[in-house]
Structures are given as structure tokens and as C-alpha cells.
mmCIF file with all atom_site columns, C-alpha atoms in Angstrom:
data_model
loop_
_atom_site.group_PDB
_atom_site.id
_atom_site.type_symbol
_atom_site.label_atom_id
_atom_site.label_alt_id
_atom_site.label_comp_id
_atom_site.label_asym_id
_atom_site.label_entity_id
_atom_site.label_seq_id
_atom_site.pdbx_PDB_ins_code
_atom_site.Cartn_x
_atom_site.Cartn_y
_atom_site.Cartn_z
_atom_site.occupancy
_atom_site.B_iso_or_equiv
_atom_site.pdbx_formal_charge
_atom_site.auth_seq_id
_atom_site.auth_comp_id
_atom_site.auth_asym_id
_atom_site.auth_atom_id
_atom_site.pdbx_PDB_model_num
ATOM 1   C CA . PRO A 1 1   ? -12.354 -34.944 21.076 1.00 37.00 ? 1   PRO A CA 1
ATOM 2   C CA . ALA A 1 2   ? -14.982 -33.656 22.043 1.00 37.00 ? 2   ALA A CA 1
ATOM 3   C CA . SER A 1 3   ? -15.816 -35.808 24.246 1.00 35.00 ? 3   SER A CA 1
ATOM 4   C CA . VAL A 1 4   ? -12.974 -35.331 26.829 1.00 35.00 ? 4   VAL A CA 1
ATOM 5   C CA . LEU A 1 5   ? -12.811 -31.699 26.710 1.00 36.00 ? 5   LEU A CA 1
ATOM 6   C CA . ALA A 1 6   ? -16.194 -30.869 28.191 1.00 38.00 ? 6   ALA A CA 1
ATOM 7   C CA . ALA A 1 7   ? -17.023 -27.213 27.749 1.00 38.00 ? 7   ALA A CA 1
ATOM 8   C CA . GLN A 1 8   ? -16.476 -25.209 30.308 1.00 37.00 ? 8   GLN A CA 1
ATOM 9   C CA . PRO A 1 9   ? -18.369 -21.551 31.498 1.00 39.00 ? 9   PRO A CA 1
ATOM 10  C CA . LEU A 1 10  ? -16.085 -18.636 30.815 1.00 35.00 ? 10  LEU A CA 1
ATOM 11  C CA . PRO A 1 11  ? -15.309 -16.359 34.111 1.00 37.00 ? 11  PRO A CA 1
ATOM 12  C CA . LEU A 1 12  ? -17.069 -13.153 34.058 1.00 36.00 ? 12  LEU A CA 1
ATOM 13  C CA . LEU A 1 13  ? -14.494 -10.242 33.857 1.00 35.00 ? 13  LEU A CA 1
ATOM 14  C CA . GLN A 1 14  ? -15.130 -8.108  36.734 1.00 37.00 ? 14  GLN A CA 1
ATOM 15  C CA . GLU A 1 15  ? -15.247 -4.555  36.556 1.00 36.00 ? 15  GLU A CA 1
ATOM 16  C CA . SER A 1 16  ? -13.331 -1.923  38.303 1.00 36.00 ? 16  SER A CA 1
ATOM 17  C CA . ALA A 1 17  ? -15.005 0.831   39.531 1.00 36.00 ? 17  ALA A CA 1
ATOM 18  C CA . ALA A 1 18  ? -12.259 3.243   37.207 1.00 38.00 ? 18  ALA A CA 1
ATOM 19  C CA . ASP A 1 19  ? -14.651 1.455   34.619 1.00 37.00 ? 19  ASP A CA 1
ATOM 20  C CA . SER A 1 20  ? -17.905 1.380   35.603 1.00 35.00 ? 20  SER A CA 1
ATOM 21  C CA . THR A 1 21  ? -16.796 5.435   35.845 1.00 33.00 ? 21  THR A CA 1
ATOM 22  C CA . LEU A 1 22  ? -16.576 5.263   31.806 1.00 37.00 ? 22  LEU A CA 1
ATOM 23  C CA . ASP A 1 23  ? -19.788 3.638   30.369 1.00 38.00 ? 23  ASP A CA 1
ATOM 24  C CA . SER A 1 24  ? -22.359 6.553   32.350 1.00 36.00 ? 24  SER A CA 1
ATOM 25  C CA . GLU A 1 25  ? -25.022 6.390   29.443 1.00 36.00 ? 25  GLU A CA 1
ATOM 26  C CA . PRO A 1 26  ? -27.502 3.234   29.859 1.00 35.00 ? 26  PRO A CA 1
ATOM 27  C CA . ARG A 1 27  ? -26.913 -0.056  27.962 1.00 41.00 ? 27  ARG A CA 1
ATOM 28  C CA . SER A 1 28  ? -29.147 -1.385  25.297 1.00 45.00 ? 28  SER A CA 1
ATOM 29  C CA . GLY A 1 29  ? -28.696 -4.699  26.102 1.00 55.00 ? 29  GLY A CA 1
ATOM 30  C CA . ASP A 1 30  ? -25.558 -6.908  26.988 1.00 57.00 ? 30  ASP A CA 1
ATOM 31  C CA . LYS A 1 31  ? -24.230 -5.524  23.351 1.00 77.00 ? 31  LYS A CA 1
ATOM 32  C CA . GLN A 1 32  ? -21.350 -3.047  24.063 1.00 85.00 ? 32  GLN A CA 1
ATOM 33  C CA . PRO A 1 33  ? -20.082 -0.747  20.928 1.00 93.00 ? 33  PRO A CA 1
ATOM 34  C CA . SER A 1 34  ? -17.218 -1.939  18.493 1.00 95.00 ? 34  SER A CA 1
ATOM 35  C CA . ILE A 1 35  ? -13.441 -0.133  17.732 1.00 96.00 ? 35  ILE A CA 1
ATOM 36  C CA . THR A 1 36  ? -13.529 -2.546  14.816 1.00 97.00 ? 36  THR A CA 1
ATOM 37  C CA . GLY A 1 37  ? -14.593 -1.126  11.280 1.00 97.00 ? 37  GLY A CA 1
ATOM 38  C CA . PHE A 1 38  ? -13.051 2.679   9.311  1.00 97.00 ? 38  PHE A CA 1
ATOM 39  C CA . TRP A 1 39  ? -11.842 5.824   11.547 1.00 97.00 ? 39  TRP A CA 1
ATOM 40  C CA . LYS A 1 40  ? -11.481 9.482   10.201 1.00 96.00 ? 40  LYS A CA 1
ATOM 41  C CA . THR A 1 41  ? -8.464  10.449  12.751 1.00 96.00 ? 41  THR A CA 1
ATOM 42  C CA . VAL A 1 42  ? -6.940  13.761  13.654 1.00 96.00 ? 42  VAL A CA 1
ATOM 43  C CA . TYR A 1 43  ? -4.352  14.002  15.899 1.00 96.00 ? 43  TYR A CA 1
ATOM 44  C CA . VAL A 1 44  ? -3.385  17.668  17.779 1.00 97.00 ? 44  VAL A CA 1
ATOM 45  C CA . SER A 1 45  ? -0.550  18.518  19.763 1.00 97.00 ? 45  SER A CA 1
ATOM 46  C CA . GLY A 1 46  ? 0.325   22.304  20.752 1.00 96.00 ? 46  GLY A CA 1
ATOM 47  C CA . GLY A 1 47  ? -3.397  22.997  19.166 1.00 95.00 ? 47  GLY A CA 1
ATOM 48  C CA . ALA A 1 48  ? -2.089  22.403  16.185 1.00 95.00 ? 48  ALA A CA 1
ATOM 49  C CA . VAL A 1 49  ? -3.781  19.923  13.922 1.00 94.00 ? 49  VAL A CA 1
ATOM 50  C CA . ILE A 1 50  ? -0.937  17.811  12.932 1.00 93.00 ? 50  ILE A CA 1
ATOM 51  C CA . ASN A 1 51  ? -2.131  14.865  10.678 1.00 92.00 ? 51  ASN A CA 1
ATOM 52  C CA . VAL A 1 52  ? -4.912  13.703  10.016 1.00 94.00 ? 52  VAL A CA 1
ATOM 53  C CA . GLY A 1 53  ? -5.426  9.431   8.585  1.00 92.00 ? 53  GLY A CA 1
ATOM 54  C CA . PHE A 1 54  ? -7.668  6.457   7.740  1.00 94.00 ? 54  PHE A CA 1
ATOM 55  C CA . ASN A 1 55  ? -7.262  3.839   10.005 1.00 95.00 ? 55  ASN A CA 1
ATOM 56  C CA . VAL A 1 56  ? -8.868  0.068   9.640  1.00 97.00 ? 56  VAL A CA 1
ATOM 57  C CA . TRP A 1 57  ? -8.817  -1.147  12.680 1.00 97.00 ? 57  TRP A CA 1
ATOM 58  C CA . HIS A 1 58  ? -9.914  -5.211  11.907 1.00 97.00 ? 58  HIS A CA 1
ATOM 59  C CA . SER A 1 59  ? -10.936 -7.925  14.817 1.00 97.00 ? 59  SER A CA 1
ATOM 60  C CA . ASP A 1 60  ? -7.705  -9.945  15.282 1.00 97.00 ? 60  ASP A CA 1
ATOM 61  C CA . GLY A 1 61  ? -6.561  -7.016  16.616 1.00 97.00 ? 61  GLY A CA 1
ATOM 62  C CA . SER A 1 62  ? -4.522  -5.708  13.967 1.00 97.00 ? 62  SER A CA 1
ATOM 63  C CA . GLU A 1 63  ? -4.845  -1.935  12.811 1.00 96.00 ? 63  GLU A CA 1
ATOM 64  C CA . TRP A 1 64  ? -3.365  -0.261  9.907  1.00 94.00 ? 64  TRP A CA 1
ATOM 65  C CA . SER A 1 65  ? -3.467  3.530   8.733  1.00 92.00 ? 65  SER A CA 1
ATOM 66  C CA . LEU A 1 66  ? -2.931  6.137   6.112  1.00 89.00 ? 66  LEU A CA 1
ATOM 67  C CA . ASP A 1 67  ? -1.875  9.370   7.466  1.00 85.00 ? 67  ASP A CA 1
ATOM 68  C CA . SER A 1 68  ? -1.281  13.215  5.441  1.00 85.00 ? 68  SER A CA 1
ATOM 69  C CA . SER A 1 69  ? 1.567   13.692  7.607  1.00 78.00 ? 69  SER A CA 1
ATOM 70  C CA . SER A 1 70  ? 4.158   11.954  5.087  1.00 74.00 ? 70  SER A CA 1
ATOM 71  C CA . PRO A 1 71  ? 4.760   11.831  1.522  1.00 73.00 ? 71  PRO A CA 1
ATOM 72  C CA . PRO A 1 72  ? 3.487   8.036   0.304  1.00 72.00 ? 72  PRO A CA 1
ATOM 73  C CA . PHE A 1 73  ? 7.464   7.700   -0.770 1.00 69.00 ? 73  PHE A CA 1
ATOM 74  C CA . GLN A 1 74  ? 8.714   8.315   3.210  1.00 68.00 ? 74  GLN A CA 1
ATOM 75  C CA . GLY A 1 75  ? 5.975   5.546   4.364  1.00 67.00 ? 75  GLY A CA 1
ATOM 76  C CA . ASN A 1 76  ? 2.451   7.332   4.641  1.00 77.00 ? 76  ASN A CA 1
ATOM 77  C CA . THR A 1 77  ? 1.031   3.675   5.898  1.00 85.00 ? 77  THR A CA 1
ATOM 78  C CA . CYS A 1 78  ? 1.683   1.909   8.892  1.00 86.00 ? 78  CYS A CA 1
ATOM 79  C CA . ALA A 1 79  ? 0.583   -0.948  10.196 1.00 93.00 ? 79  ALA A CA 1
ATOM 80  C CA . GLY A 1 80  ? -0.507  -1.665  14.297 1.00 96.00 ? 80  GLY A CA 1
ATOM 81  C CA . ALA A 1 81  ? -1.231  -3.627  16.655 1.00 98.00 ? 81  ALA A CA 1
ATOM 82  C CA . TRP A 1 82  ? -4.567  -2.687  19.448 1.00 98.00 ? 82  TRP A CA 1
ATOM 83  C CA . GLU A 1 83  ? -6.428  -4.317  22.067 1.00 97.00 ? 83  GLU A CA 1
ATOM 84  C CA . GLN A 1 84  ? -8.866  -3.764  24.824 1.00 97.00 ? 84  GLN A CA 1
ATOM 85  C CA . ILE A 1 85  ? -7.585  -2.364  27.681 1.00 97.00 ? 85  ILE A CA 1
ATOM 86  C CA . GLY A 1 86  ? -10.841 -1.131  29.936 1.00 96.00 ? 86  GLY A CA 1
ATOM 87  C CA . LEU A 1 87  ? -14.412 -0.666  29.481 1.00 95.00 ? 87  LEU A CA 1
ATOM 88  C CA . ARG A 1 88  ? -14.805 0.888   25.796 1.00 97.00 ? 88  ARG A CA 1
ATOM 89  C CA . THR A 1 89  ? -10.831 1.646   25.766 1.00 98.00 ? 89  THR A CA 1
ATOM 90  C CA . TYR A 1 90  ? -7.353  0.582   23.704 1.00 98.00 ? 90  TYR A CA 1
ATOM 91  C CA . LYS A 1 91  ? -4.214  1.041   22.512 1.00 98.00 ? 91  LYS A CA 1
ATOM 92  C CA . THR A 1 92  ? -2.728  0.835   19.956 1.00 97.00 ? 92  THR A CA 1
ATOM 93  C CA . VAL A 1 93  ? 1.401   0.366   18.652 1.00 97.00 ? 93  VAL A CA 1
ATOM 94  C CA . HIS A 1 94  ? 2.159   0.733   15.089 1.00 92.00 ? 94  HIS A CA 1
ATOM 95  C CA . PRO A 1 95  ? 6.316   0.710   14.219 1.00 93.00 ? 95  PRO A CA 1
ATOM 96  C CA . ALA A 1 96  ? 7.279   2.360   11.157 1.00 89.00 ? 96  ALA A CA 1
ATOM 97  C CA . PHE A 1 97  ? 11.371  3.455   9.720  1.00 88.00 ? 97  PHE A CA 1
ATOM 98  C CA . ASN A 1 98  ? 12.147  6.422   9.837  1.00 86.00 ? 98  ASN A CA 1
ATOM 99  C CA . TYR A 1 99  ? 13.847  7.288   6.643  1.00 85.00 ? 99  TYR A CA 1
ATOM 100 C CA . ASP A 1 100 ? 17.308  10.018  5.692  1.00 87.00 ? 100 ASP A CA 1
ATOM 101 C CA . PRO A 1 101 ? 15.757  13.410  4.583  1.00 85.00 ? 101 PRO A CA 1
ATOM 102 C CA . ALA A 1 102 ? 15.831  12.047  1.105  1.00 84.00 ? 102 ALA A CA 1
ATOM 103 C CA . GLY A 1 103 ? 13.709  9.369   1.411  1.00 80.00 ? 103 GLY A CA 1
ATOM 104 C CA . LEU A 1 104 ? 15.571  6.435   0.364  1.00 85.00 ? 104 LEU A CA 1
ATOM 105 C CA . SER A 1 105 ? 17.967  5.282   3.573  1.00 91.00 ? 105 SER A CA 1
ATOM 106 C CA . VAL A 1 106 ? 16.375  3.416   6.957  1.00 92.00 ? 106 VAL A CA 1
ATOM 107 C CA . VAL A 1 107 ? 17.588  5.868   10.070 1.00 93.00 ? 107 VAL A CA 1
ATOM 108 C CA . GLY A 1 108 ? 15.785  4.800   12.754 1.00 94.00 ? 108 GLY A CA 1
ATOM 109 C CA . ILE A 1 109 ? 12.330  3.544   13.865 1.00 94.00 ? 109 ILE A CA 1
ATOM 110 C CA . PHE A 1 110 ? 8.995   5.480   14.344 1.00 92.00 ? 110 PHE A CA 1
ATOM 111 C CA . ILE A 1 111 ? 6.920   3.817   17.316 1.00 95.00 ? 111 ILE A CA 1
ATOM 112 C CA . GLU A 1 112 ? 2.947   5.427   17.370 1.00 95.00 ? 112 GLU A CA 1
ATOM 113 C CA . ARG A 1 113 ? 1.657   4.500   20.693 1.00 97.00 ? 113 ARG A CA 1
ATOM 114 C CA . VAL A 1 114 ? -2.412  5.182   20.752 1.00 97.00 ? 114 VAL A CA 1
ATOM 115 C CA . GLU A 1 115 ? -4.936  5.336   23.907 1.00 98.00 ? 115 GLU A CA 1
ATOM 116 C CA . VAL A 1 116 ? -8.793  5.700   23.315 1.00 98.00 ? 116 VAL A CA 1
ATOM 117 C CA . THR A 1 117 ? -11.816 5.939   24.188 1.00 98.00 ? 117 THR A CA 1
ATOM 118 C CA . LEU A 1 118 ? -15.018 4.751   22.278 1.00 98.00 ? 118 LEU A CA 1
ATOM 119 C CA . SER A 1 119 ? -17.983 6.728   22.423 1.00 98.00 ? 119 SER A CA 1
ATOM 120 C CA . ALA A 1 120 ? -21.095 5.113   23.874 1.00 97.00 ? 120 ALA A CA 1
ATOM 121 C CA . ASP A 1 121 ? -22.831 4.306   21.127 1.00 96.00 ? 121 ASP A CA 1
ATOM 122 C CA . GLY A 1 122 ? -19.419 3.010   19.221 1.00 97.00 ? 122 GLY A CA 1
ATOM 123 C CA . SER A 1 123 ? -19.151 6.612   16.505 1.00 96.00 ? 123 SER A CA 1
ATOM 124 C CA . ARG A 1 124 ? -16.464 8.421   17.496 1.00 97.00 ? 124 ARG A CA 1
ATOM 125 C CA . PHE A 1 125 ? -13.637 7.701   20.261 1.00 98.00 ? 125 PHE A CA 1
ATOM 126 C CA . ALA A 1 126 ? -10.462 10.070  21.625 1.00 98.00 ? 126 ALA A CA 1
ATOM 127 C CA . GLY A 1 127 ? -7.738  10.017  23.641 1.00 98.00 ? 127 GLY A CA 1
ATOM 128 C CA . LYS A 1 128 ? -3.967  10.822  23.911 1.00 98.00 ? 128 LYS A CA 1
ATOM 129 C CA . PHE A 1 129 ? -1.372  9.370   22.485 1.00 97.00 ? 129 PHE A CA 1
ATOM 130 C CA . THR A 1 130 ? 2.465   9.947   21.336 1.00 98.00 ? 130 THR A CA 1
ATOM 131 C CA . PHE A 1 131 ? 5.319   9.523   18.526 1.00 96.00 ? 131 PHE A CA 1
ATOM 132 C CA . ASP A 1 132 ? 8.675   8.388   19.304 1.00 97.00 ? 132 ASP A CA 1
ATOM 133 C CA . ASN A 1 133 ? 11.373  8.189   17.170 1.00 96.00 ? 133 ASN A CA 1
ATOM 134 C CA . TYR A 1 134 ? 14.445  5.049   18.514 1.00 97.00 ? 134 TYR A CA 1
ATOM 135 C CA . ASP A 1 135 ? 18.052  3.698   16.655 1.00 95.00 ? 135 ASP A CA 1
ATOM 136 C CA . PHE A 1 136 ? 18.003  0.284   15.512 1.00 95.00 ? 136 PHE A CA 1
ATOM 137 C CA . GLN A 1 137 ? 19.741  -0.692  19.538 1.00 95.00 ? 137 GLN A CA 1
ATOM 138 C CA . GLY A 1 138 ? 16.331  1.233   21.226 1.00 95.00 ? 138 GLY A CA 1
ATOM 139 C CA . ASN A 1 139 ? 17.360  4.060   22.456 1.00 97.00 ? 139 ASN A CA 1
ATOM 140 C CA . LEU A 1 140 ? 14.792  8.014   22.568 1.00 97.00 ? 140 LEU A CA 1
ATOM 141 C CA . GLN A 1 141 ? 15.986  9.812   19.856 1.00 95.00 ? 141 GLN A CA 1
ATOM 142 C CA . SER A 1 142 ? 14.438  13.872  19.631 1.00 93.00 ? 142 SER A CA 1
ATOM 143 C CA . GLY A 1 143 ? 11.281  14.684  18.260 1.00 92.00 ? 143 GLY A CA 1
ATOM 144 C CA . SER A 1 144 ? 9.376   12.346  20.415 1.00 95.00 ? 144 SER A CA 1
ATOM 145 C CA . VAL A 1 145 ? 5.690   14.201  19.652 1.00 97.00 ? 145 VAL A CA 1
ATOM 146 C CA . ALA A 1 146 ? 2.515   14.009  22.398 1.00 98.00 ? 146 ALA A CA 1
ATOM 147 C CA . GLY A 1 147 ? -0.950  14.865  21.879 1.00 98.00 ? 147 GLY A CA 1
ATOM 148 C CA . THR A 1 148 ? -4.219  14.063  21.559 1.00 98.00 ? 148 THR A CA 1
ATOM 149 C CA . LEU A 1 149 ? -6.394  12.549  18.712 1.00 97.00 ? 149 LEU A CA 1
ATOM 150 C CA . THR A 1 150 ? -10.475 12.221  18.119 1.00 97.00 ? 150 THR A CA 1
ATOM 151 C CA . ALA A 1 151 ? -11.645 9.776   15.948 1.00 97.00 ? 151 ALA A CA 1
ATOM 152 C CA . THR A 1 152 ? -15.068 9.666   13.615 1.00 97.00 ? 152 THR A CA 1
ATOM 153 C CA . ARG A 1 153 ? -16.415 6.769   12.546 1.00 97.00 ? 153 ARG A CA 1
ATOM 154 C CA . ILE A 1 154 ? -16.744 6.459   8.699  1.00 96.00 ? 154 ILE A CA 1
ATOM 155 C CA . ASN A 1 155 ? -20.146 3.793   7.349  1.00 94.00 ? 155 ASN A CA 1
ATOM 156 C CA . VAL A 1 156 ? -21.492 3.433   2.983  1.00 94.00 ? 156 VAL A CA 1
ATOM 157 C CA . ARG A 1 157 ? -24.576 4.869   4.065  1.00 92.00 ? 157 ARG A CA 1
ATOM 158 C CA . ASP A 1 158 ? -23.404 8.137   6.463  1.00 90.00 ? 158 ASP A CA 1
ATOM 159 C CA . PRO A 1 159 ? -22.275 11.541  5.160  1.00 92.00 ? 159 PRO A CA 1
ATOM 160 C CA . PHE A 1 160 ? -18.583 10.919  4.655  1.00 91.00 ? 160 PHE A CA 1
ATOM 161 C CA . PRO A 1 161 ? -17.129 13.548  8.176  1.00 90.00 ? 161 PRO A CA 1
ATOM 162 C CA . PHE A 1 162 ? -16.140 16.434  6.706  1.00 89.00 ? 162 PHE A CA 1
ATOM 163 C CA . PRO A 1 163 ? -14.438 19.051  6.780  1.00 87.00 ? 163 PRO A CA 1
ATOM 164 C CA . ILE A 1 164 ? -10.709 17.221  6.763  1.00 87.00 ? 164 ILE A CA 1
ATOM 165 C CA . PRO A 1 165 ? -8.440  19.891  9.079  1.00 83.00 ? 165 PRO A CA 1
ATOM 166 C CA . LEU A 1 166 ? -5.508  20.270  6.745  1.00 75.00 ? 166 LEU A CA 1
ATOM 167 C CA . LYS A 1 167 ? -3.657  23.339  6.306  1.00 57.00 ? 167 LYS A CA 1
#
């Protein structure tokens, strides 16, 4: 019953000195921008665009992406999970299956990890990523890729964020 559990105030989160340097722009009240929403993402490794995607970050900590790096029959979508790790800073993890060259048999696991920082106005984010391949026992396989990514928020009323930098 409600009378048994009295509402207790939640403790305030302490912001470290490192976190405070991420927010050099003034805040409007206490409202911080949210990572939740729809994004166009661009992944760059070795100076080349290697993937463009559309990502949806949900308020329940789940995330979904549609990528250009693989055709649909090889699984160009993947679900992931995200969590906030600092002031406007987030991490995601996306597991997916790797297939044989014919796209018929699962041969391993692909894991994408991302760490990004959301802009103060909430319209963009940027950060780093890794793509790693594992066998079914969790042994790292060849073909890992690392790089940077940027994203632009997609809103219904705003112009679509062209260009799409595909080959």
C-alpha cells in the first residue's frame, strides 16, 4: 500500500569534473536534450565512408538501425541496447549474425559498439565505433574495424538531412 512506502527523494547525481567539460554551452533551465529519436548516421574508417544508416533510439534503452553496408538478405538491420554513461554521452551495443558468402548459413557473431556525445542542442551526435567479429565461442576473429561516426537528427518538419554519402 502507498501508506507503507513513503516517497523518498532521489539523490542528486554528482557530475565529475570530466563531465562538466562536455557542457560548455549554457543550459536552458534543467532540461537536457534527449538521445531518443530518429537519426541519419555516417561511419568513417581510414578516411572513407564505410556505412550510412538510419537509427532509432527508443526511451526504453533499445535501439534499431538500418544500414547500407549489407544487403537486406544478409541482415542490414540490427537491434541494440543503449545506456547513458555521462553528461550527453551514450554507449550502444548491437549484436548481429555473420553469414557465409552465399548469405545462407550463420557463421559467427558481429558486434558493433558505439560511444557518442550528443550536442548541447540535441540536433547531432558524434563519437567512435568498433565492428568486431566473433566465433560462437566468443573468440575474436579477423576483420575488426574502428572509426568515427556522426549523426544528424531527422525530424518531420525539418528538411531531410541530405547528402547521403554513398559511393
